Coordinates of C-alpha atoms in Angstrom, one line a residue:
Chain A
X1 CA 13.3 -0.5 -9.9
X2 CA 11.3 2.5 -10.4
X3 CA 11.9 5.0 -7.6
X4 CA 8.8 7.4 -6.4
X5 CA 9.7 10.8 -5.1
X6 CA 6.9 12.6 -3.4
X7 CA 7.5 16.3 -2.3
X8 CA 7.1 18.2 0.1
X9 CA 7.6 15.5 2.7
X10 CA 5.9 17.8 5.7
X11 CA 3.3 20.5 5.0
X12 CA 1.8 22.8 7.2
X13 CA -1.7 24.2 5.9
X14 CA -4.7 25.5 7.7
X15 CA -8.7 24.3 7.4
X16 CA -10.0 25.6 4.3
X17 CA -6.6 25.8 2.5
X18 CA -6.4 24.3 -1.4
X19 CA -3.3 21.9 -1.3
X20 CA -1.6 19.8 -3.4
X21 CA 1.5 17.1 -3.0
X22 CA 3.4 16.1 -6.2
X23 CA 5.3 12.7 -6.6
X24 CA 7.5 12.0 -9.4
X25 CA 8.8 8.5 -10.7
X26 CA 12.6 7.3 -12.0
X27 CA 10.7 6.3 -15.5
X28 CA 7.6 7.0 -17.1
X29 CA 4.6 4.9 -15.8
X30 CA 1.7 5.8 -18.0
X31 CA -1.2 6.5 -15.5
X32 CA -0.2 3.5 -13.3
X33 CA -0.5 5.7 -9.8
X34 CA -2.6 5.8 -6.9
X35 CA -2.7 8.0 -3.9
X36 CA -3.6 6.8 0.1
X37 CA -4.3 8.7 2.9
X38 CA -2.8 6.7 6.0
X39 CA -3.8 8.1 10.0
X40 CA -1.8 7.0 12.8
X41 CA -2.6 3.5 13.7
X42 CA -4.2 2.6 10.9
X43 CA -4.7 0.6 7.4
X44 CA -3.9 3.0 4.6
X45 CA -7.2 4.0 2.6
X46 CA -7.3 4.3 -1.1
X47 CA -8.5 7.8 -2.7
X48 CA -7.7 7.7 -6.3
X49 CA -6.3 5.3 -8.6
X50 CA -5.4 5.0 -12.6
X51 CA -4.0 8.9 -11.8
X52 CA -7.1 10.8 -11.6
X53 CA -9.9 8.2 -10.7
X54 CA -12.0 9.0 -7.3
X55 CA -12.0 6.1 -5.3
X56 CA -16.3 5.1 -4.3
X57 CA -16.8 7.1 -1.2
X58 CA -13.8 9.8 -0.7
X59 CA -15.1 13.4 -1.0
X60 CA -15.0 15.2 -4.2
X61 CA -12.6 17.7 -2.7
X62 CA -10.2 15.1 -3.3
X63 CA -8.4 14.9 -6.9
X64 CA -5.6 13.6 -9.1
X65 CA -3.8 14.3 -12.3
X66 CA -0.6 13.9 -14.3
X67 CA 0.3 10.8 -16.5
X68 CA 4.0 9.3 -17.4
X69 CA 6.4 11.0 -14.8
X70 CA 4.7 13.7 -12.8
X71 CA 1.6 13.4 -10.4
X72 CA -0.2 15.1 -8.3
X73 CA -2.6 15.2 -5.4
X74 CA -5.0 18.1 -4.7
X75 CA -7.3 18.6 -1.9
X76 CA -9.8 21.7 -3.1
X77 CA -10.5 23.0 1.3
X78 CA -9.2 21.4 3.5
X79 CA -11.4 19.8 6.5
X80 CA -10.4 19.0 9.6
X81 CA -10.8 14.9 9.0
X82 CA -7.4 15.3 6.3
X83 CA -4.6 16.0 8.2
X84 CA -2.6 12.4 7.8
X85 CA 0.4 11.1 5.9
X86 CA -0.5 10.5 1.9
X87 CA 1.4 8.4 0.3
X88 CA 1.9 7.6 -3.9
X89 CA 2.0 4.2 -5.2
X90 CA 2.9 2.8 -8.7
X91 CA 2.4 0.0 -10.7
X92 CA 4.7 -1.2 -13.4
X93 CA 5.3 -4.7 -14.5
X94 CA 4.1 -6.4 -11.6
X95 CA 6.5 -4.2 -9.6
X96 CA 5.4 -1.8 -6.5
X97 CA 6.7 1.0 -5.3
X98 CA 5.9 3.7 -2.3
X99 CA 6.5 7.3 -2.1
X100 CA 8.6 8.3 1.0
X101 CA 4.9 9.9 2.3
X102 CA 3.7 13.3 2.8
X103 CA 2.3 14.6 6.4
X104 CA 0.1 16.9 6.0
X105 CA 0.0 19.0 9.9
X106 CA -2.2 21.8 10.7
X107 CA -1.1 25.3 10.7
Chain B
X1 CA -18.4 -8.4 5.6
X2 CA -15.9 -7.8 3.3
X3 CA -12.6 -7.8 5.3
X4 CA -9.1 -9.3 5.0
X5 CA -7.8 -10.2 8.8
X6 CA -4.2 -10.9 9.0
X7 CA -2.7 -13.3 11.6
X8 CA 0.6 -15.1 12.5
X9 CA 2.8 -12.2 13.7
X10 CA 5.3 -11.9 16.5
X11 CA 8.7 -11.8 18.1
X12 CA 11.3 -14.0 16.5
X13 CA 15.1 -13.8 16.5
X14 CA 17.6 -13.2 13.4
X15 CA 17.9 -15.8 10.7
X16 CA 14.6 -17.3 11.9
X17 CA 11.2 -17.9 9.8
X18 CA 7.6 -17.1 10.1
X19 CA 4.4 -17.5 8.3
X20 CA 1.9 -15.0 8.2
X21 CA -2.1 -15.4 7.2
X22 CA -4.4 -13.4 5.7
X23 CA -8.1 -14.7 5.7
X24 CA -10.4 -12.9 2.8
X25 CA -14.5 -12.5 3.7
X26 CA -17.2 -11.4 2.0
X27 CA -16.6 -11.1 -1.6
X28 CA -14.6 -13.7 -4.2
X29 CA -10.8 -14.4 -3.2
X30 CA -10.0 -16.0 -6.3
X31 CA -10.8 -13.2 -8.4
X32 CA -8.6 -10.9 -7.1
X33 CA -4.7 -10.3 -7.0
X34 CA -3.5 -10.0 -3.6
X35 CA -0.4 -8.1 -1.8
X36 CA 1.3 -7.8 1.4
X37 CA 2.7 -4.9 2.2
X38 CA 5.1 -3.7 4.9
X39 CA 5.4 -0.5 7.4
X40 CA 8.2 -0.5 10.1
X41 CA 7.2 2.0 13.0
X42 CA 7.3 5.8 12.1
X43 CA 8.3 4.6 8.8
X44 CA 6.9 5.0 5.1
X45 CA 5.0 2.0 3.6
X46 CA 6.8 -1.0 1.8
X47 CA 5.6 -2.9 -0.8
X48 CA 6.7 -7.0 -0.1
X49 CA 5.3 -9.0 -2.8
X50 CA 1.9 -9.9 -5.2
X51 CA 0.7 -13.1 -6.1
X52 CA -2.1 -13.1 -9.3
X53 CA -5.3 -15.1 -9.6
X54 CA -3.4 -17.9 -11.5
X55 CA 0.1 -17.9 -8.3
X56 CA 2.1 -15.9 -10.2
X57 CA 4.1 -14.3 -7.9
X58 CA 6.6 -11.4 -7.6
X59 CA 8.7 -9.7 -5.2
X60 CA 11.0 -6.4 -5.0
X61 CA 14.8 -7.0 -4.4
X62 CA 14.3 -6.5 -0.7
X63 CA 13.0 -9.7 0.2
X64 CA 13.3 -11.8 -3.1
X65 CA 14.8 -15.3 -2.4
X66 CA 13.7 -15.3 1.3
X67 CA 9.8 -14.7 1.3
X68 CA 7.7 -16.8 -0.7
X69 CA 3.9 -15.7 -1.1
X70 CA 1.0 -18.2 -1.4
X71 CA -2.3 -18.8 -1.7
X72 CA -5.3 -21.3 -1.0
X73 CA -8.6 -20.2 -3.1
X74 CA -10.5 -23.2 -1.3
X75 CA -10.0 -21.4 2.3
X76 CA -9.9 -17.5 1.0
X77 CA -6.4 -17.3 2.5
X78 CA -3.0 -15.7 1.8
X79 CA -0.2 -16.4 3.2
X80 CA 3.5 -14.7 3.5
X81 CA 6.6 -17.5 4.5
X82 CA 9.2 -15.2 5.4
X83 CA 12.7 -16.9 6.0
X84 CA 16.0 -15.7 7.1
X85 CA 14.6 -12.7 8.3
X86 CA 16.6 -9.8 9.4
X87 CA 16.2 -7.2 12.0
X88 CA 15.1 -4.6 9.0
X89 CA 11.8 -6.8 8.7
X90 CA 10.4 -5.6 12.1
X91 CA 7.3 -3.9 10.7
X92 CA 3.4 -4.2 10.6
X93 CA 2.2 -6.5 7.7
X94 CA -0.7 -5.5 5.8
X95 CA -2.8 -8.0 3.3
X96 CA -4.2 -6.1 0.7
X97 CA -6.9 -6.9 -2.5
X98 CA -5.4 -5.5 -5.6
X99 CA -9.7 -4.3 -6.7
X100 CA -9.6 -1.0 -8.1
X101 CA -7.4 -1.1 -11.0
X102 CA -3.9 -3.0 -11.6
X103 CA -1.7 -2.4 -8.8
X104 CA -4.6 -0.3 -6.7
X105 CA -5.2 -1.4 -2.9
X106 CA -8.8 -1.2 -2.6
X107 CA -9.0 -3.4 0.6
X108 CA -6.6 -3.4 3.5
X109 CA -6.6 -5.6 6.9
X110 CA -5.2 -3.9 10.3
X111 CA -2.2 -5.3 9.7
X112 CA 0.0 -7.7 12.0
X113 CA 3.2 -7.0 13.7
X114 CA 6.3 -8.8 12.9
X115 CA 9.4 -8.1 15.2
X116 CA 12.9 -9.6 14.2
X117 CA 15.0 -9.6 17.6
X118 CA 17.4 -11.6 20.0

């Protein structure tokens, strides 16, 4: 099975702040990854899929990159609406898997 | 409205079964792969299994052999049969539409809770 690795698993950042979380996989999986952003109590909510595609209605502030092994989420500013738990997915073979999440607090 | 609504959760002991629901609205079931997907309390999400638009169906190690996922076009539902379940399947249960791109979770429902205890 192909293991995801998101880092860091907390961070502490302040309004306004440029951010990014990075999640690697066991095994190269082409551009097979999306991110979520997930608030307490809630459904998860998609934000960018095939790597680096903007979901329909999340904020442009929101972006992705990397292909095979390494990924990575960036929020530009933060605003006050991000602080949650983001988690990376991938797709390989019919076969999902989860990043351990990353919380995202305010500063 | 396009929602998925799961359904069918609650408190049952060790070794027993249960079947969960997921009913699709507003746009077209059979098009779409669907997924359930797991998150015990204060935990990290878990993916539990896919079934494609022709019942193909796959699973991780976790829960192969005991949970079966279905599907009924003709109603827009999913379904989950979970047997021999285990205290480490207490969780909240998501349904959600594979739409974006393969293996992307476009769609989720609120989820229903699953408790495995004596």
């Amino acid at each position: 099975d192909i293991q995801m690795t998101q880092s860091p698993s907390t961070l502490s950042a302040s309004v306004g702040d440029r951010v990014t979380i990075t999640c690697r996989a066991s095994q190269t999986i082409s551009h097979w990854l999306a991110w979520y952003q997930q608030k307490p109590g809630k459904a998860p909510k998609l934000l960018i899929y095939k790597a680096s595609t903007l979901e329909s209605g999340v904020p442009s502030r929101f972006s992705g990159s990397g292909s095979g092994t390494e990924f990575t989420l960036t929020i530009s500013s933060l605003q006050p609406d991000d602080f949650a738990t983001y988690y990376c997915q991938q797709y390989n073979n019919y076969l999902c898997t989860f990043g351990q999440g990353t919380k995202l607090e305010i500063k | 409205e396009v929602q998925l609504v799961e359904s069918g959760g609650g408190l049952v002991q060790p070794g027993g079964s249960l079947r969960l629901s997921c009913a699709a609205s507003g746009f077209t079931f059979s098009s779409y792969d669907m997924h359930w997907v797991r998150q015990a309390t204060g935990k990290g999400l878990e993916w539990v299994s896919v079934i494609g638009t022709t019942g193909d169906s796959y699973y991780p190690g976790s829960v192969k052999g005991r949970f079966t996922i279905s599907r009924e076009n003709a109603k827009n539902s999913l379904y989950l049969q979970m047997n021999s379940l285990r205290a480490g399947d207490t969780a909240v249960y998501y349904c959600a539409r594979d739409g974006r791109a393969a293996g992307s979770f476009d769609l989720w429902g609120r989820g229903t809770l699953v408790t495995v205890s004596s």
